[in-house]
Coordinates of C-alpha atoms and ligand atoms in Angstrom, one line a residue:
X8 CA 0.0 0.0 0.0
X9 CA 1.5 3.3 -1.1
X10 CA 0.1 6.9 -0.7
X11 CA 0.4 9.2 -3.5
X12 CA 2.5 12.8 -4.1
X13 CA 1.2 15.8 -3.1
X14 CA 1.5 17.6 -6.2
X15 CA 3.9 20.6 -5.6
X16 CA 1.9 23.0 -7.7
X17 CA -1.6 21.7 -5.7
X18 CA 0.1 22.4 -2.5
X19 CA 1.2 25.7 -3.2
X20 CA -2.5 26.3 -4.9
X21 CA -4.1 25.0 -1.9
X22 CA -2.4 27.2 0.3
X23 CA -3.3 30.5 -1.8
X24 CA -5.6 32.8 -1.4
X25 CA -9.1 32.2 -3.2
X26 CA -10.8 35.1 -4.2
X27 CA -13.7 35.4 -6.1
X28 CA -13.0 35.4 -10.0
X29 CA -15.3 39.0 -11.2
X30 CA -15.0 40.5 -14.8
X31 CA -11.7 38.8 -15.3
X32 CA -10.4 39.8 -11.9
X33 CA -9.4 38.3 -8.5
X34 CA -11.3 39.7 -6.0
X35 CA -11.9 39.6 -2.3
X36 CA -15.5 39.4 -1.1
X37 CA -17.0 42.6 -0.4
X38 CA -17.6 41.5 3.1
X39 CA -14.1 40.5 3.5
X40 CA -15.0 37.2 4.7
X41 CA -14.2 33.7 4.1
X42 CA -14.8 30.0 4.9
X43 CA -12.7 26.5 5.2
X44 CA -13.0 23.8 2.9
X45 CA -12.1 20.6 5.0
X46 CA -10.7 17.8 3.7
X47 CA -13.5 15.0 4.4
X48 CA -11.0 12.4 4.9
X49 CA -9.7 13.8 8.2
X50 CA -11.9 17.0 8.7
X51 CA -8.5 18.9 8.8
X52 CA -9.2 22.5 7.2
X53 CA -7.6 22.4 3.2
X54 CA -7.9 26.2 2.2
X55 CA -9.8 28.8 2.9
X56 CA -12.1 30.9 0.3
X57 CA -13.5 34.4 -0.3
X58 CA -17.5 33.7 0.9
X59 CA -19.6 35.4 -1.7
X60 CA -22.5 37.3 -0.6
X61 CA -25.4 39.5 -2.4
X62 CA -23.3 42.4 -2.6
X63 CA -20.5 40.1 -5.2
X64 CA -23.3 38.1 -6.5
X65 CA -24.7 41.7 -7.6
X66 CA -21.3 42.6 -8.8
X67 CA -20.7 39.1 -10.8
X68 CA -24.3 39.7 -12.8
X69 CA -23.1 43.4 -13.7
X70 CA -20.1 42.2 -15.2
X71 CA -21.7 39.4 -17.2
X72 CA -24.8 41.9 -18.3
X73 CA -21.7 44.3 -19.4
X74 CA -19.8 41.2 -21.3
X75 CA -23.0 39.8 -22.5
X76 CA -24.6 43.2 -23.9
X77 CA -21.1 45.2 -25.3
X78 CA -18.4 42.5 -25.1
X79 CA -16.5 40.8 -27.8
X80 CA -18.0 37.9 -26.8
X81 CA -21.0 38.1 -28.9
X82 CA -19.4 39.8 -32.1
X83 CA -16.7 36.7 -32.3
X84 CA -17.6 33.9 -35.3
X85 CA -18.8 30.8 -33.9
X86 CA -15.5 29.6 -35.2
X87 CA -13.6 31.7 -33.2
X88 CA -15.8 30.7 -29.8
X89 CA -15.8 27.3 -30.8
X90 CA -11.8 27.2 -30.7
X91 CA -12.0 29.0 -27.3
X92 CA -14.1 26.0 -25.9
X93 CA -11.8 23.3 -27.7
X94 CA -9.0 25.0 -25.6
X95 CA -10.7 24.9 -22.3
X96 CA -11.1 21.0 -23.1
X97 CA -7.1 20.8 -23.6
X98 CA -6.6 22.8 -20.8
X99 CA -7.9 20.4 -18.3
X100 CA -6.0 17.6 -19.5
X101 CA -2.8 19.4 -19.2
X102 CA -3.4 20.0 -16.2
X103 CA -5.2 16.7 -15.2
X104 CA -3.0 15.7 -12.3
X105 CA -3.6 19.1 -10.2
X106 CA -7.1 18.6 -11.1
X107 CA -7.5 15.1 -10.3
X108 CA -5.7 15.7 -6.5
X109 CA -7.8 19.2 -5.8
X110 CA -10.9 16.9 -6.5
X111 CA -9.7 13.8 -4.5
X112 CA -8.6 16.3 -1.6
X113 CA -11.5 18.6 -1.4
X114 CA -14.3 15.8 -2.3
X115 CA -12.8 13.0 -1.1
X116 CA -13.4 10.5 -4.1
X117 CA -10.0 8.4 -4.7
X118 CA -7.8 9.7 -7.2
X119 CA -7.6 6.7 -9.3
X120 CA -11.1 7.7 -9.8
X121 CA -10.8 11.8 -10.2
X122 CA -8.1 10.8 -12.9
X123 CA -10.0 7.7 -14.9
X124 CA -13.4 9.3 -14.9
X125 CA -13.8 13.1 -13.7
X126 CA -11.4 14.6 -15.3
X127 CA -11.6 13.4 -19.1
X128 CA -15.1 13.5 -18.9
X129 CA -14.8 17.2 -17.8
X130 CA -12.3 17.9 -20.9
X131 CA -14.4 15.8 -23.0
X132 CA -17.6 17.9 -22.4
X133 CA -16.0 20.8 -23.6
X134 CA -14.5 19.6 -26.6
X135 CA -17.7 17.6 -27.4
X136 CA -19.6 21.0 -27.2
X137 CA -16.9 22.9 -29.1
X138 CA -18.3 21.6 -32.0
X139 CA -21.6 22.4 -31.7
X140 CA -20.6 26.3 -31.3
X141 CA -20.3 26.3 -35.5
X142 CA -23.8 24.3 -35.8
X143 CA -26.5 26.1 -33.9
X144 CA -29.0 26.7 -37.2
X145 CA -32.7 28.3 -37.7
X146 CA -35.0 27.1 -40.2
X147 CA -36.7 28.4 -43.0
X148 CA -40.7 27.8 -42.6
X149 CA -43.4 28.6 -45.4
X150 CA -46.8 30.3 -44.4
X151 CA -50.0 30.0 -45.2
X152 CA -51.5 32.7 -43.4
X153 CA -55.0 32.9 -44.5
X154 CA -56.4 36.5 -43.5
X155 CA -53.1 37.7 -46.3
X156 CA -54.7 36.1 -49.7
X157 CA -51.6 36.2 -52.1
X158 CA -49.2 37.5 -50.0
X159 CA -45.8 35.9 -49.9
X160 CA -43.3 36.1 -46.6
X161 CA -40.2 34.8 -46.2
X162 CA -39.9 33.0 -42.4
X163 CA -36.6 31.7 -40.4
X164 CA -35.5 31.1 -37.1
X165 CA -32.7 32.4 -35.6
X166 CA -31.3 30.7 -32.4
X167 CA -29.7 32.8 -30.1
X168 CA -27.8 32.6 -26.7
X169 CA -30.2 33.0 -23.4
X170 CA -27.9 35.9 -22.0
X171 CA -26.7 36.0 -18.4
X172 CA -27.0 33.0 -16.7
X173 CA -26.6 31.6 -13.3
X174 CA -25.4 28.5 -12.8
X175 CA -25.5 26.8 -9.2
X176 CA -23.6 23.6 -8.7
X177 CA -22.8 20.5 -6.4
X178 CA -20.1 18.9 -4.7
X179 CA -20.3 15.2 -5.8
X180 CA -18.5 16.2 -9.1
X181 CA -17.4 19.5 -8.5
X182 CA -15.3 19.9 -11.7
X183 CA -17.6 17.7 -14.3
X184 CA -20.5 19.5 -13.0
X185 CA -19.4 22.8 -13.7
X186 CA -18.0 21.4 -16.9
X187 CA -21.7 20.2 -17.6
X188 CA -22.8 23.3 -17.0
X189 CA -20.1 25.7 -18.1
X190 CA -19.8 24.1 -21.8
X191 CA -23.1 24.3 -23.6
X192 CA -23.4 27.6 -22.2
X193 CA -20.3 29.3 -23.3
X194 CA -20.2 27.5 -27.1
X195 CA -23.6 28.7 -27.6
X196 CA -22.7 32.3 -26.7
X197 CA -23.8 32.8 -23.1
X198 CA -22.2 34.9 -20.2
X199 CA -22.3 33.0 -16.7
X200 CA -22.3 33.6 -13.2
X201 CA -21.1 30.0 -11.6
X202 CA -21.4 29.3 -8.0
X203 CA -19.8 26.2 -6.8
X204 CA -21.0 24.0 -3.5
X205 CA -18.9 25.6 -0.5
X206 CA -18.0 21.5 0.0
X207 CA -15.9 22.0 -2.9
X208 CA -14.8 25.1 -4.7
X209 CA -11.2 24.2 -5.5
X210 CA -11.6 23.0 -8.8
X211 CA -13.9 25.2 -9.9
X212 CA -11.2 28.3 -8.9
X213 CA -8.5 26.1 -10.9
X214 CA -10.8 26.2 -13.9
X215 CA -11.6 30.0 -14.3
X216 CA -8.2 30.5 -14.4
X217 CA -7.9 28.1 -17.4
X218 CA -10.5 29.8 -18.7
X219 CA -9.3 33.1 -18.8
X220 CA -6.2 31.2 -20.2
X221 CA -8.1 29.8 -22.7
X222 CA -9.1 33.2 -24.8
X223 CA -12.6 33.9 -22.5
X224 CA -13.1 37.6 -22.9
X225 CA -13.4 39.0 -18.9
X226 CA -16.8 39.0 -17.4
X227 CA -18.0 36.1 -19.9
X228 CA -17.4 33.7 -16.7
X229 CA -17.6 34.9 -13.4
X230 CA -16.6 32.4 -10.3
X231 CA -18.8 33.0 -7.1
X232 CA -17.9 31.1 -3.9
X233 CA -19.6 31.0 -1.0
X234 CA -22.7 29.4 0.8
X235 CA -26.1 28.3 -0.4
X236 CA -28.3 30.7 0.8
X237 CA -25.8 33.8 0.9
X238 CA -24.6 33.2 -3.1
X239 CA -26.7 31.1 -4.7
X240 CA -30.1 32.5 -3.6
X241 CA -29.4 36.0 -4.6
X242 CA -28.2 34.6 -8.3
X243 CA -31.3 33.1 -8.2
X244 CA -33.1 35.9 -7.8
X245 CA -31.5 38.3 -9.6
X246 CA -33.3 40.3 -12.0
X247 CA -31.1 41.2 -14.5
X248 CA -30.4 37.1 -14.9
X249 CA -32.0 35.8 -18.2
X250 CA -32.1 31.9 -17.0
X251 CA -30.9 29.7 -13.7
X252 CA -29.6 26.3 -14.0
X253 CA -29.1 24.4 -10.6
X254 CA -28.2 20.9 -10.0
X255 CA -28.8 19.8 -6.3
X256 CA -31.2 18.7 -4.0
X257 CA -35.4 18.7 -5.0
X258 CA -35.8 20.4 -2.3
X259 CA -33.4 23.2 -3.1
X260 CA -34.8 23.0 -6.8
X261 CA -38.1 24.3 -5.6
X262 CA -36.3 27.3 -3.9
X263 CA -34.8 27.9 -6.6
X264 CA -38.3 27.5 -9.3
X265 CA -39.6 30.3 -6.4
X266 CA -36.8 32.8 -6.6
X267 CA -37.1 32.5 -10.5
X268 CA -40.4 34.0 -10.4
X269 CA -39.5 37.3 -10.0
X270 CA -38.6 38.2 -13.2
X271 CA -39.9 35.0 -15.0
X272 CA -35.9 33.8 -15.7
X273 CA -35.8 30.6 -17.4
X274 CA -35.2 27.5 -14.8
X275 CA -33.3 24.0 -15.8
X276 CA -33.3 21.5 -12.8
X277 CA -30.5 18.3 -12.5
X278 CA -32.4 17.1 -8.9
X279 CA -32.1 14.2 -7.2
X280 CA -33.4 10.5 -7.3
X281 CA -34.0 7.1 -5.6
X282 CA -33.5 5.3 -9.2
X283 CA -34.7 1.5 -10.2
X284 CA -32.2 -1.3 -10.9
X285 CA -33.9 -4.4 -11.8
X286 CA -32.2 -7.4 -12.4
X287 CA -34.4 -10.5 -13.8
X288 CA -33.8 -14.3 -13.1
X289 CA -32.1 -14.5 -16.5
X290 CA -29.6 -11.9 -16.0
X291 CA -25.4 -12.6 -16.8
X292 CA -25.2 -13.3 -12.9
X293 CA -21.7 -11.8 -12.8
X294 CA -22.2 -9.1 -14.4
X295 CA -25.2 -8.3 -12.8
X296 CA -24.2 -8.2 -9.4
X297 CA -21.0 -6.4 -10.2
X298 CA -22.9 -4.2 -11.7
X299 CA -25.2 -3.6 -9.0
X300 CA -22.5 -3.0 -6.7
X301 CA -21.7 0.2 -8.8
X302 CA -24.9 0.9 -9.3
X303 CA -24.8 2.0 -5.9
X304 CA -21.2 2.6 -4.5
X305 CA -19.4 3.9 -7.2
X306 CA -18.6 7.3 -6.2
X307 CA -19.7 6.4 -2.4
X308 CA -23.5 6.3 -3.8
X309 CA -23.1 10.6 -4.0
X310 CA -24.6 10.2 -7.4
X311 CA -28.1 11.7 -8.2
X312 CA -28.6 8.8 -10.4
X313 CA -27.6 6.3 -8.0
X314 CA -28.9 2.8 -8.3
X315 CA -30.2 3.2 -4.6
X316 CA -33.5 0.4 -5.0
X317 CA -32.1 -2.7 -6.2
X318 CA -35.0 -5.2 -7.4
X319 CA -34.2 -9.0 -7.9
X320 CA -36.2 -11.4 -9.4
X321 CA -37.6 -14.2 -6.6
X322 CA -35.3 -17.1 -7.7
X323 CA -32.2 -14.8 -7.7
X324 CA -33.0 -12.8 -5.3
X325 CA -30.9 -14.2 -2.4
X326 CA -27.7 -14.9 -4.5
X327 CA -27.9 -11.3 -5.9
X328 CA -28.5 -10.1 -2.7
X329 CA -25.2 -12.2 -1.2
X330 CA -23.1 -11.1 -4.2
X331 CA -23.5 -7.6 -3.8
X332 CA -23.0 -7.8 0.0
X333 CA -19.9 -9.5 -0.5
X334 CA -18.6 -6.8 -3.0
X335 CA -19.5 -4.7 -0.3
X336 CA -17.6 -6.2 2.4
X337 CA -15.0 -6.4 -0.1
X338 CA -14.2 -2.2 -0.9
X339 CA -11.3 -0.9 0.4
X340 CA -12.6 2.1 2.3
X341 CA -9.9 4.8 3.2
X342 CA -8.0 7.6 2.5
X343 CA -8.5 9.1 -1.7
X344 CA -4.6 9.3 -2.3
X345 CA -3.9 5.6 -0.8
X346 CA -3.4 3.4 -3.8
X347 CA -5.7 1.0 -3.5
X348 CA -8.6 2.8 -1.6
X349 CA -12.3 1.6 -3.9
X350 CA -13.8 4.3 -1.6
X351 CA -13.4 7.6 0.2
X352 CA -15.0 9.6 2.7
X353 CA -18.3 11.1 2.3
X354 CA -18.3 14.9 1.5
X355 CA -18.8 16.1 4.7
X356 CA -20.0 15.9 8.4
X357 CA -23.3 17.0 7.4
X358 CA -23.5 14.0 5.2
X359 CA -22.2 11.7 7.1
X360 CA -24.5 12.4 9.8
X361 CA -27.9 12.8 6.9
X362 CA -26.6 9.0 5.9
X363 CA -25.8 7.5 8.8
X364 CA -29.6 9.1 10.6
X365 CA -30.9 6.9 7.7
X366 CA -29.6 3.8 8.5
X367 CA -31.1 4.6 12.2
X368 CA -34.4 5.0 10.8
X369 CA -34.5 2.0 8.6
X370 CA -33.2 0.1 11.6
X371 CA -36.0 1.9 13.9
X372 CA -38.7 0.9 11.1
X373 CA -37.4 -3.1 10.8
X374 CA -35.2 -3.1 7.7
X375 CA -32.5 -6.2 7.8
X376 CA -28.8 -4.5 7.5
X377 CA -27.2 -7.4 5.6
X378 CA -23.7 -5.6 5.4
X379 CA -22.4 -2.5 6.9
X380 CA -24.6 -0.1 8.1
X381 CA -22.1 2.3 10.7
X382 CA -19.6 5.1 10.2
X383 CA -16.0 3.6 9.7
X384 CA -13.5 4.9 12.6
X385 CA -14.0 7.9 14.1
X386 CA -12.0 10.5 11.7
X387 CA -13.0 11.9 8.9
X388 CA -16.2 11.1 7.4
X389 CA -16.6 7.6 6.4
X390 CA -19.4 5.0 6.5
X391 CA -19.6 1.3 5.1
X392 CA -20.8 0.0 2.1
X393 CA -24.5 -1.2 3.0
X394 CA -27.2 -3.5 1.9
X395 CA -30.2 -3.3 3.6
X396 CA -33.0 -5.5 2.9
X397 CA -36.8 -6.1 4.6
X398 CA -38.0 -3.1 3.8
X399 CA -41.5 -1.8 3.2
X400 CA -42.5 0.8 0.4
X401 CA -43.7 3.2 2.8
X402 CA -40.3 3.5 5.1
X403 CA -38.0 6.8 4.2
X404 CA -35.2 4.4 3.5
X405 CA -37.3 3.4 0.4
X406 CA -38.9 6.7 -0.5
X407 CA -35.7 9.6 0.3
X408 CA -32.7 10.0 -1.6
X409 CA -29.4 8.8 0.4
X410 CA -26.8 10.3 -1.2
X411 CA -24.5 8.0 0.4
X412 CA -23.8 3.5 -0.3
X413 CA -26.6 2.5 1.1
X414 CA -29.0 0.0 -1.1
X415 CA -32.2 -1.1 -0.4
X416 CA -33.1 -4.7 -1.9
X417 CA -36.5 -6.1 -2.3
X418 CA -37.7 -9.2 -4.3
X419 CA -40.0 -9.1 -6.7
X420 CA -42.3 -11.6 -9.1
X421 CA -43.5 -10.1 -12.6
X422 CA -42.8 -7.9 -15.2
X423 CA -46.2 -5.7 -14.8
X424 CA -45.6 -5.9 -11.0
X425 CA -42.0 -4.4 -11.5
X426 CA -42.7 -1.6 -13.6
X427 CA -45.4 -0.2 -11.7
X428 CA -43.3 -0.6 -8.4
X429 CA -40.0 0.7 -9.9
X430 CA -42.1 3.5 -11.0
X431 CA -43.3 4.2 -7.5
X432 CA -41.5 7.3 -6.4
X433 CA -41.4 11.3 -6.9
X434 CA -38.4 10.9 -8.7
X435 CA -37.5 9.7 -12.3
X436 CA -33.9 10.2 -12.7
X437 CA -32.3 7.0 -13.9
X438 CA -32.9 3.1 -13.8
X439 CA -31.3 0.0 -14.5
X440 CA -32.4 -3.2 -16.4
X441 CA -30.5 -6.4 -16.0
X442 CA -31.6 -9.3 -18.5
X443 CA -30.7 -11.4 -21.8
X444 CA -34.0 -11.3 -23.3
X445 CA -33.8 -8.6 -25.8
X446 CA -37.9 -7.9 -25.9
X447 CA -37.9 -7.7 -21.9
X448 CA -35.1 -5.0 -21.8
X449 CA -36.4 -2.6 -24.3
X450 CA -40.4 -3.6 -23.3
X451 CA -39.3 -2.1 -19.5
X452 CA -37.2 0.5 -21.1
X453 CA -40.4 2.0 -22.5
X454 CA -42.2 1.8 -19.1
X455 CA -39.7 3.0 -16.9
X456 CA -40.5 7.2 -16.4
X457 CA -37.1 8.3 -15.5
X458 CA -34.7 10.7 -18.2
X459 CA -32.2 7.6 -18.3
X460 CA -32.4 3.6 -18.8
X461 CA -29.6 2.0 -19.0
X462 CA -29.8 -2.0 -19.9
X463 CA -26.8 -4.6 -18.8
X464 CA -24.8 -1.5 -18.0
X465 CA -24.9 0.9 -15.8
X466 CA -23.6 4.8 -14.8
X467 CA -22.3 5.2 -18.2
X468 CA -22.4 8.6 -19.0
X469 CA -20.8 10.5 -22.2
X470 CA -21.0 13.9 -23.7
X471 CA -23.3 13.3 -26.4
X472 CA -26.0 11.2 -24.8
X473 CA -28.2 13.9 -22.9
X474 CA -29.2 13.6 -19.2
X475 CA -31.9 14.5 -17.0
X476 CA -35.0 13.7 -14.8
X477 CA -38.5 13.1 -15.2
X478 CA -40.9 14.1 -12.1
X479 CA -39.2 15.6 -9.2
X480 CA -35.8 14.3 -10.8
X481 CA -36.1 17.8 -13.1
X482 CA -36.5 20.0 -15.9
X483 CA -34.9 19.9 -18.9
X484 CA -31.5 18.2 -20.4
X485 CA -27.9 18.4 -20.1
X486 CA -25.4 17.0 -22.5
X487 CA -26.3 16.1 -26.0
X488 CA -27.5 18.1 -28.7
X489 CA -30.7 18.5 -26.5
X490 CA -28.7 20.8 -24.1
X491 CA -28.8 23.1 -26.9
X492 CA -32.2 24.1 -26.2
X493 CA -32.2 24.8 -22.7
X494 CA -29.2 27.7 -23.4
X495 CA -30.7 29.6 -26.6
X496 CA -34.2 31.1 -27.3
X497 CA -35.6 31.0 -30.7
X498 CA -36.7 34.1 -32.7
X499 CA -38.8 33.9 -35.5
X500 CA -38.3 36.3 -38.1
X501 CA -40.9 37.2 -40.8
X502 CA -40.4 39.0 -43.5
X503 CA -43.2 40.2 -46.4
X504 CA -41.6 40.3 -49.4
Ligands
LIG7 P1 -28.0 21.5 -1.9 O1 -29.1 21.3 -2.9 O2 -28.3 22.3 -0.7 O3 -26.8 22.2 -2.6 C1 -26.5 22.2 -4.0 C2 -26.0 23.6 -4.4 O4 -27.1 24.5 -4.2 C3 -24.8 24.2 -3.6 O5 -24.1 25.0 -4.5 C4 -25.5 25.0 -2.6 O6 -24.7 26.1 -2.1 C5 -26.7 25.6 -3.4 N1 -27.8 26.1 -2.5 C6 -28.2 25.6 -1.3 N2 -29.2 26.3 -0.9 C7 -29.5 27.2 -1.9 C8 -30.5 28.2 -2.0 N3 -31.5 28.4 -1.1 N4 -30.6 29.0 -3.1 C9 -29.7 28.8 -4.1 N5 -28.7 27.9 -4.0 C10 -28.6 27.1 -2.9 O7 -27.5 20.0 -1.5 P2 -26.7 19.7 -0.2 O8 -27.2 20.4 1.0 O9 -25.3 19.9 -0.5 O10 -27.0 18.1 -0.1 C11 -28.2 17.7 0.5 C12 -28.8 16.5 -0.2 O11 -29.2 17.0 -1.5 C13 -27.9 15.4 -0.5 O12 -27.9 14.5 0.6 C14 -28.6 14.7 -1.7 O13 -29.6 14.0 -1.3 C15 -29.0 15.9 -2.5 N6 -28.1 16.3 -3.5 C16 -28.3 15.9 -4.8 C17 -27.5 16.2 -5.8 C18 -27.7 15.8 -7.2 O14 -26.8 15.7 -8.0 N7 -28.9 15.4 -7.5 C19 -26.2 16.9 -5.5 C20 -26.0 17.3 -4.2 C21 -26.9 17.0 -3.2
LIG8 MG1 -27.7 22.4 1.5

């Protein structure tokens, strides 16, 4: 077992001062005040950061209005935009290692994992959307109106960028989020205001300097730290803000949908889930309990889109149930820069007590812990990889979203009796479909309501296939060529001729 090296440059970073990144400047919070990022795996402060409040929100929106409405932002050719994005993309995996160690540090995920998934997905996003900066079209439409007898127009669309938008992240992929977030807006022509989770705003300060790097004109991206209610409420709000996108909690997402109302700014949602993963009798049984197991742990079960109700078929449903708790016994819990740790610490002490309260109330309501079920040690903010099993449909464990490796297992009979009960929450996220009858996985495909099926696989995720929630999961899509839509507005232009 070997540790990994600090890189010099991420300790020196770390160390820094992080000020807020306004109209192309560093600058202290007009309070003067800051916060500590912990690291979660020993709840030792890791650097402390400007905390953002109205006053810099206010600031931030001026200088995107200003970059948005007079800039050279908006009179560059797609082309030249487009190049811009591409760069940010190459940025990131130049600088992959400092990335990869900010993100294991300040999120706790292992490094093997910030380097194999977080980081070229993030670089990916923005070379994937790159492209799309030279492709956003109109179309020509013919009329018919009939109260103009013989006259003849001429009709197109033209779609243009949003404007100033605010853009309010998590912290269970602090870079890829903002990269999610960051690159559909800037290749189709936006100016943003992005305010990272005060878990973990490292990243995100790394990346507006690559941005500026990059060619970004100042005040096109803005970088806000600070807390929930002090930053990303007053962006919310804000009424010179065209649209807010916000991926969080559902309960946060209706603040948010509330503070939009002011001025009627577009909303798009990323929420959260309690997603389906159904595995029938005639599964692949290794592959199907593997990928259970990652259905739920992978990335401590911090994913919206966890696979955090597993349903097994009745004659596997025992066997499933053992494989996955072995798996779980199996992951190396520890430290994110120790070679062979599978999985970190939760985020924070505020998540490590929300998932650890849940495995007392499933306990307290007579769900069977199979495996795991308590914090690991007493440092740092760790809990075991748990299957619970028992449960009843009504019990929270079933009904709220975790956010931490905790799956609930139940048995189940028929195809009609599955869909309706894997159907049988708020939320519509994602869900999972294990089987090797071809007509079974794309007849449940259709009559799963959640924004993302995925059959014999599972947490596959890749710039061009677009993501998002149906129900409380969410509004709208990210990724893709859907994405598109949610950051331009369409103008129709008619002409008599
Ligand atoms: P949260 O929804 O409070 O935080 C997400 C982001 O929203 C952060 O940047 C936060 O500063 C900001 N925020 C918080 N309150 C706000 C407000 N009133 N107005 C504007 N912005 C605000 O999530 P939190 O507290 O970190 O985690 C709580 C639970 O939420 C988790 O246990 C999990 O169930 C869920 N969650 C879901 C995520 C997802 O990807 N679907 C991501 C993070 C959390
Ligand atoms: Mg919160």
């Amino acid at each position: 077992m070997s540790t990994a090296t600090l890189d010099a440059r991420v300790d020196t970073f770390t160390r820094g001062a992080h000020q807020l990144f306004i109209g192309g400047r560093w600058v202290d919070a007009a309070s003067g005040e800051t916060f500590t990022t912990p690291n979660p795996a020993t709840g030792e402060p890791l650097a402390s950061i400007a905390a953002g409040g109205p006053e810099d929100i206010d600031r931030a929106v001026r200088a995107a209005r200003a970059a948005f409405d007079d800039g050279p932002w908006g009179r560059m050719t797609p082309s030249e935009r487009g190049r811009i994005v591409w760069r940010i993309g190459d940025l990131i995996l130049e600088h992959a290692e400092e990335l990869a160690q900010l993100e294991s540090l300040d999120n706790g995920k292992p490094l093997a994992v910030a380097r194999a998934a977080d980081i070229p997905l993030a670089a990916d996003l923005f070379h994937y959307m790159a492209g799309w900066s030279t492709k956003i079209e109109g179309n020509t439409i013919g009329l018919s109106v009939p109260y103009t007898p013989g006259v003849d127009y001429h009709a197109y669309t033209l779609r243009e960028p949003v404007g100033v938008v605010g853009q309010i992240i998590p912290w269970n992929f602090p870079l890829l989020m903002a990269a999610w977030k960051l690159g559909p807006a800037l290749a189709t022509g936006n100016c943003v205001i992005l305010k990272p989770a005060e878990q973990t705003p490292l990243s995100a300060l790394l990346l507006a300097q690559l941005i500026a790097e990059a060619g970004v004109p100042d005040g096109v991206v803005n970088v806000v730290t600070g807390f929930g209610e002090d930053a990303g409420a007053p962006l919310a709000a804000h009424e010179l803000v065209d649209k807010v996108a916000f991926t969080g909690s559902t309960e946060v997402g209706k603040m948010i949908v509330a503070a939009a109302a002011g001025n009627l700014k577009k909303v798009s949602l990323e929420l959260g889930g309690k997603s389906p993963n159904v595995v029938f009798a005639d599964a692949d049984p290794e592959a199907s309990i593997a990928g259970a197991a990652n259905a739920i742990f992978f990335n401590h079960g911090q994913c919206c889109v966890a696979g955090s109700r597993l349903f097994v078929e009745q004659d596997r449903f025992d066997e499933v149930v053992e494989g996955v708790s072995d798996i779980a016994k199996s992951i190396k819990v520890g430290d994110g820069f120790t070679d062979d740790t599978q999985m970190g610490p939760l985020v924070s002490d505020e998540q490590l007590q929300r998932v650890t309260g849940f495995l007392d109330s499933g306990r307290a309501d007579g769900a069977e812990v199979v495996t795991g079920g308590a914090r690991v040690g007493d440092r740092g903010y760790f809990v075991e990889p748990t299957v619970i099993t028992n449960t009843r449909s009504d019990m929270r464990i079933v009904r709220e979203e975790i956010f931490g490796p905790v799956v609930v297992a139940e048995p189940f009979r028929s195809l009609d009796e599955i869909a309706r009960v894997a159907n049988d929450t708020a939320y519509g996220l994602g869900a999972g479909v294990w089987t090797r009858d071809v007509s079974k996985a794309h007849a449940m495909a259709k009559r799963l309501r959640a924004g993302t099926v995925w059959i014999n696989c599972y947490n596959v995720f890749d710039a061009a296939l677009p993501f998002g929630g149906y129900k409380q999961s969410g509004w709208g899509r990210e990724m893709g060529h859907e994405v598109l839509h949610a950051y331009t507005e369409v103008k129709a232009v008619c002409t008599q001729l």
